[in-house]
Each structure stands twice: as C-alpha cells, then as structure tokens.
C-alpha cells in the first residue's frame, strides 16, 4: 500500500531512475541529480526537513510503495502573490512509468489529509488548463474551480 512519507534513503535506486525519467521528459537533467547519486543519504536528509522554497516554508513528501518511489508532493504552508496566481499550496508529480494507476489521485488525498491535520481549512491548487490529468486529480479530490485565466485553473479544496 503506497504511503506519503518524508524523503528516505530506502528508495534510492527507484528515486534516481524515476526522477531521471521525469527530467528527461522535460528535456533537462538538473545538477542535483548527480549530487543525489553520489551521496543519497545526505540528499534525502536535506529534503526531509521543512525548508524555504518559493519564498515560503515547504514540506517535501515522497509517495512510496516499499522500495518503489512513485512521485513527489510539495506542500507550501503559505502563499505569496505569485503562488496565489500559480503554484498554490500543493504541487505534485508522478514518475512516468507509474502514471495512470491512480497514484496522483491518492497522493493528493493524502496530502490534503496532512494539511487538514496541520490545521489548514482550505488549500489552493492550480494547474494548466490543458493538463487534463491534473484537472481530474484535483476535481476527484473535491476541487472547486475558483478562477481561470491565462491558461491557469485555480481550484479550492475545503479540508
Ligand atoms: C498529472 C499527473 C500527476 C497525473 O498522475 P497520475 O498518477 O497518472 O494520475 P492518476 O492515475 O491519479 O489519474 C487521474 C485521472 O487522470 C486521467 N489521466 C491520467 N493521465 C492522463 C492523460 N495523459 N491524459 C488524459 N487523462 C489522463 C486518469 O485516467 C484519471 O482519470 P479518472 O479520474 O477519470 O479515472 C502526472 O501525469 C504527472 O506527473 N505529470 C507531470 C507533472 C504535472 O503535470 N504535475 C501536475 C502539475 S499541476
């Protein structure tokens, strides 16, 4: 049964393979992948703490099934004006080989539970208008369309 957990060295090999495939799809291989490969323990530990990203405190969580890494969720605990427009509280991706198996839908549900347990009453989630898969993920999790402009749909989920 997959679970949403803090980054862990246990999924090293599947994480490196999955993230390499994710970034290859985008046509860029980030330098941090090489750093992760050389010292995965330190890499995972540095991501296992809530840290400042996008100018706000951010928690990174990995969706894993035993040794298999499936995807990442980023929970942004606050919003900036930029994140209000695009980005929202929660971002996610599933590695290419694991898509269309319901993982993103389950990941977002687990992330919403975590946000509710942290005392949040509502989360903003955004996606590109043409990202049909992400729209389905958000709507299945109760997302209500708030606004849509410039190719970005902004959804609110009551927790
Ligand atoms: C969007 C993404 C997270 C979906 O992950 P996933 O694990 O495949 O999603 P799920 O299996 O939970 O599928 C959710 C729904 O989308 C549909 N779906 C998935 N991929 C699809 C595709 N390529 N085209 C059309 N529909 C798709 C599924 O059939 C499912 O529909 P249903 O609810 O009617 O059954 C994944 O494609 C991804 O990581 N994409 C790149 C990053 C990204 O777009 N992140 C979101 C940014 S807002």
CSV table of C-alpha atoms and ligand atoms in Angstrom, one decimal:
chain,number,residue,atom,x,y,z
A,1,UNK,CA,0.0,0.0,0.0
A,2,UNK,CA,1.7,3.3,-1.1
A,3,UNK,CA,2.2,5.9,1.6
A,4,UNK,CA,3.2,9.6,1.7
A,5,UNK,CA,6.4,10.0,3.8
A,6,UNK,CA,9.3,12.2,4.4
A,7,UNK,CA,12.3,11.6,2.0
A,8,UNK,CA,14.1,8.4,2.8
A,9,UNK,CA,17.3,6.7,1.6
A,10,UNK,CA,15.3,3.4,1.3
A,11,UNK,CA,14.0,4.3,-2.2
A,12,UNK,CA,17.4,5.4,-3.5
A,13,UNK,CA,17.5,3.4,-6.8
A,14,UNK,CA,13.9,3.9,-7.8
A,15,UNK,CA,14.1,7.6,-6.9
A,16,UNK,CA,17.1,8.2,-9.1
A,17,UNK,CA,15.7,6.2,-12.0
A,18,UNK,CA,12.2,7.8,-11.7
A,19,UNK,CA,13.5,11.4,-11.3
A,20,UNK,CA,15.9,10.9,-14.2
A,21,UNK,CA,13.0,9.8,-16.4
A,22,UNK,CA,10.9,12.7,-15.2
A,23,UNK,CA,13.5,15.3,-16.1
A,24,UNK,CA,14.4,13.6,-19.4
A,25,UNK,CA,10.8,14.0,-20.3
A,26,UNK,CA,11.2,17.8,-19.7
A,27,UNK,CA,14.4,17.8,-21.7
A,28,UNK,CA,16.7,18.8,-18.9
A,29,UNK,CA,18.8,16.9,-16.3
A,30,UNK,CA,19.3,19.0,-13.2
A,31,UNK,CA,22.7,19.1,-11.5
A,32,UNK,CA,21.2,18.0,-8.1
A,33,UNK,CA,20.6,14.5,-9.6
A,34,UNK,CA,24.3,13.9,-9.8
A,35,UNK,CA,24.7,15.2,-6.2
A,36,UNK,CA,21.9,12.8,-5.1
A,37,UNK,CA,23.6,9.9,-6.8
A,38,UNK,CA,26.9,10.5,-5.1
A,39,UNK,CA,25.5,10.9,-1.5
A,40,UNK,CA,21.9,9.9,-1.4
A,41,UNK,CA,21.7,9.8,2.4
A,42,UNK,CA,22.6,13.4,2.7
A,43,UNK,CA,20.4,14.4,-0.2
A,44,UNK,CA,17.3,12.7,1.4
A,45,UNK,CA,18.1,14.1,4.8
A,46,UNK,CA,18.4,17.7,3.4
A,47,UNK,CA,14.9,17.3,1.8
A,48,UNK,CA,13.3,15.6,4.9
A,49,UNK,CA,13.1,18.9,6.8
A,50,UNK,CA,10.6,21.7,6.0
A,51,UNK,CA,12.6,24.3,4.2
A,52,UNK,CA,12.2,27.6,2.4
A,53,UNK,CA,11.3,27.3,-1.2
A,54,UNK,CA,9.4,29.7,-3.4
A,55,UNK,CA,9.8,32.2,-0.5
A,56,UNK,CA,7.7,30.1,1.9
A,57,UNK,CA,8.1,27.1,4.3
A,58,UNK,CA,7.7,24.0,2.1
A,59,UNK,CA,7.5,20.3,3.1
A,60,UNK,CA,8.6,17.7,0.5
A,61,UNK,CA,7.0,14.3,0.7
A,62,UNK,CA,7.6,11.2,-1.3
A,63,UNK,CA,4.9,8.7,-2.3
A,64,UNK,CA,6.5,5.2,-1.9
A,65,UNK,CA,5.5,1.6,-2.0
A,66,UNK,CA,8.1,-0.3,-0.2
A,67,UNK,CA,11.4,0.3,-2.1
A,68,UNK,CA,9.5,1.8,-5.0
A,69,UNK,CA,9.4,5.6,-5.3
A,70,UNK,CA,6.3,6.7,-7.2
A,71,UNK,CA,6.2,10.5,-7.0
A,72,UNK,CA,6.6,13.7,-5.0
A,73,UNK,CA,4.3,16.2,-3.3
A,74,UNK,CA,5.3,19.7,-2.3
A,75,UNK,CA,3.2,21.3,0.4
A,76,UNK,CA,3.7,25.1,0.6
A,77,UNK,CA,2.5,26.2,4.0
A,78,UNK,CA,1.9,29.8,3.0
A,79,UNK,CA,1.2,31.7,-0.3
A,80,UNK,CA,2.9,34.6,-1.9
A,81,UNK,CA,1.1,36.8,-4.5
A,82,UNK,CA,2.9,34.8,-7.2
A,83,UNK,CA,1.8,31.4,-5.6
A,84,UNK,CA,-1.7,32.8,-5.4
A,85,UNK,CA,-1.7,33.2,-9.1
A,86,UNK,CA,0.1,30.0,-10.0
A,87,UNK,CA,1.5,27.2,-7.8
A,88,UNK,CA,-0.9,27.2,-4.9
A,89,UNK,CA,-0.4,25.2,-1.7
A,90,UNK,CA,0.3,21.8,-3.2
A,91,UNK,CA,2.3,20.7,-6.2
A,92,UNK,CA,2.9,17.1,-7.3
A,93,UNK,CA,4.2,14.8,-10.0
A,94,UNK,CA,4.3,11.0,-10.6
A,95,UNK,CA,7.2,9.4,-12.4
A,96,UNK,CA,6.4,8.5,-16.0
A,97,UNK,CA,6.5,4.7,-15.5
A,98,UNK,CA,3.9,4.9,-12.7
A,99,UNK,CA,1.3,7.1,-14.3
A,100,UNK,CA,-2.4,6.2,-14.9
A,101,UNK,CA,-2.6,3.9,-11.9
A,102,UNK,CA,-4.4,6.3,-9.6
A,103,UNK,CA,-1.2,7.4,-7.7
A,104,UNK,CA,-1.6,11.2,-8.2
A,105,UNK,CA,-5.2,11.0,-7.0
A,106,UNK,CA,-4.2,9.0,-3.9
A,107,UNK,CA,-1.2,11.3,-3.3
A,108,UNK,CA,-3.2,14.5,-3.3
A,109,UNK,CA,-5.8,12.9,-1.0
A,110,UNK,CA,-3.0,12.0,1.4
A,111,UNK,CA,-1.5,15.5,1.1
A,112,UNK,CA,-4.9,17.1,1.9
A,113,UNK,CA,-5.2,14.9,5.0
A,114,UNK,CA,-1.8,16.1,6.1
A,115,UNK,CA,-2.8,19.8,5.5
A,116,UNK,CA,-6.0,19.3,7.5
A,117,UNK,CA,-4.1,17.7,10.3
A,118,UNK,CA,-1.8,20.7,10.3
A,119,UNK,CA,-4.8,23.0,10.9
A,120,UNK,CA,-5.4,24.3,7.3
A,121,UNK,CA,-9.1,24.7,6.4
A,122,UNK,CA,-8.7,25.1,2.7
A,123,UNK,CA,-6.0,24.7,0.0
A,124,UNK,CA,-5.4,26.3,-3.3
A,125,UNK,CA,-4.3,24.1,-6.1
A,126,UNK,CA,-3.5,25.3,-9.6
A,127,UNK,CA,-2.9,23.6,-12.9
A,128,UNK,CA,-2.6,24.4,-16.6
A,129,UNK,CA,-6.0,24.4,-18.3
A,130,UNK,CA,-4.7,21.9,-20.8
A,131,UNK,CA,-3.4,19.5,-18.1
A,132,UNK,CA,-6.4,17.1,-18.2
A,133,UNK,CA,-4.9,14.5,-15.9
A,134,UNK,CA,-4.2,17.1,-13.2
A,135,UNK,CA,-7.6,18.6,-13.5
A,136,UNK,CA,-9.1,15.1,-12.9
A,137,UNK,CA,-6.8,14.6,-9.9
A,138,UNK,CA,-7.9,17.9,-8.3
A,139,UNK,CA,-11.6,17.5,-9.2
A,140,UNK,CA,-11.7,13.9,-7.9
A,141,UNK,CA,-10.3,15.3,-4.6
A,142,UNK,CA,-13.2,17.8,-4.3
A,143,UNK,CA,-11.5,20.8,-6.0
A,144,UNK,CA,-14.0,23.5,-6.9
A,145,UNK,CA,-12.9,25.8,-9.7
A,146,UNK,CA,-12.4,29.3,-8.3
A,147,UNK,CA,-10.9,31.2,-11.3
A,148,UNK,CA,-9.4,30.5,-14.7
A,149,UNK,CA,-7.2,33.0,-16.6
A,150,UNK,CA,-4.1,33.0,-18.8
A,151,UNK,CA,-4.3,29.2,-19.2
A,152,UNK,CA,-4.3,28.5,-15.4
A,153,UNK,CA,-7.1,27.0,-13.5
A,154,UNK,CA,-7.2,27.8,-9.7
A,155,UNK,CA,-9.1,25.3,-7.6
A,156,UNK,CA,-10.0,25.4,-3.9
A,157,UNK,CA,-10.4,22.3,-1.8
A,158,UNK,CA,-12.2,22.5,1.6
A,159,UNK,CA,-10.5,20.2,4.0
B,1,LIG,C1,-0.6,14.9,-13.8
B,1,LIG,C2,0.0,13.7,-13.1
B,1,LIG,C3,0.4,14.0,-11.7
B,1,LIG,C4,-1.2,12.6,-13.1
B,1,LIG,O1,-0.6,11.4,-12.4
B,1,LIG,P1,-1.3,10.0,-12.5
B,1,LIG,O2,-0.8,9.2,-11.4
B,1,LIG,O3,-1.2,9.5,-13.9
B,1,LIG,O4,-2.8,10.4,-12.2
B,1,LIG,P2,-4.0,9.3,-11.9
B,1,LIG,O5,-3.6,7.9,-12.3
B,1,LIG,O6,-4.4,9.5,-10.5
B,1,LIG,O7,-5.1,9.8,-12.9
B,1,LIG,C5,-6.1,10.8,-12.6
B,1,LIG,C6,-7.0,10.9,-13.8
B,1,LIG,O8,-6.4,11.5,-14.9
B,1,LIG,C7,-6.5,10.6,-16.0
B,1,LIG,N1,-5.3,10.7,-16.8
B,1,LIG,C8,-4.1,10.4,-16.4
B,1,LIG,N2,-3.2,10.7,-17.3
B,1,LIG,C9,-3.9,11.2,-18.4
B,1,LIG,C10,-3.5,11.6,-19.7
B,1,LIG,N3,-2.2,11.6,-20.1
B,1,LIG,N4,-4.5,12.1,-20.5
B,1,LIG,C11,-5.8,12.1,-20.1
B,1,LIG,N5,-6.2,11.7,-18.8
B,1,LIG,C12,-5.2,11.2,-18.0
B,1,LIG,C13,-6.7,9.3,-15.4
B,1,LIG,O9,-7.4,8.4,-16.4
B,1,LIG,C14,-7.6,9.6,-14.3
B,1,LIG,O10,-8.9,9.8,-14.7
B,1,LIG,P3,-10.2,9.4,-13.8
B,1,LIG,O11,-10.1,10.1,-12.5
B,1,LIG,O12,-11.3,9.8,-14.7
B,1,LIG,O13,-10.1,7.9,-13.7
B,1,LIG,C15,1.1,13.1,-14.0
B,1,LIG,O14,0.7,12.9,-15.3
B,1,LIG,C16,2.4,14.0,-13.9
B,1,LIG,O15,3.2,13.8,-13.0
B,1,LIG,N6,2.5,14.9,-14.9
B,1,LIG,C17,3.6,15.8,-15.0
B,1,LIG,C18,3.7,16.8,-13.9
B,1,LIG,C19,2.3,17.5,-13.7
B,1,LIG,O16,1.6,17.8,-14.6
B,1,LIG,N7,2.0,17.8,-12.4
B,1,LIG,C20,0.8,18.5,-12.1
B,1,LIG,C21,1.1,19.9,-12.1
B,1,LIG,S1,-0.4,20.8,-11.7
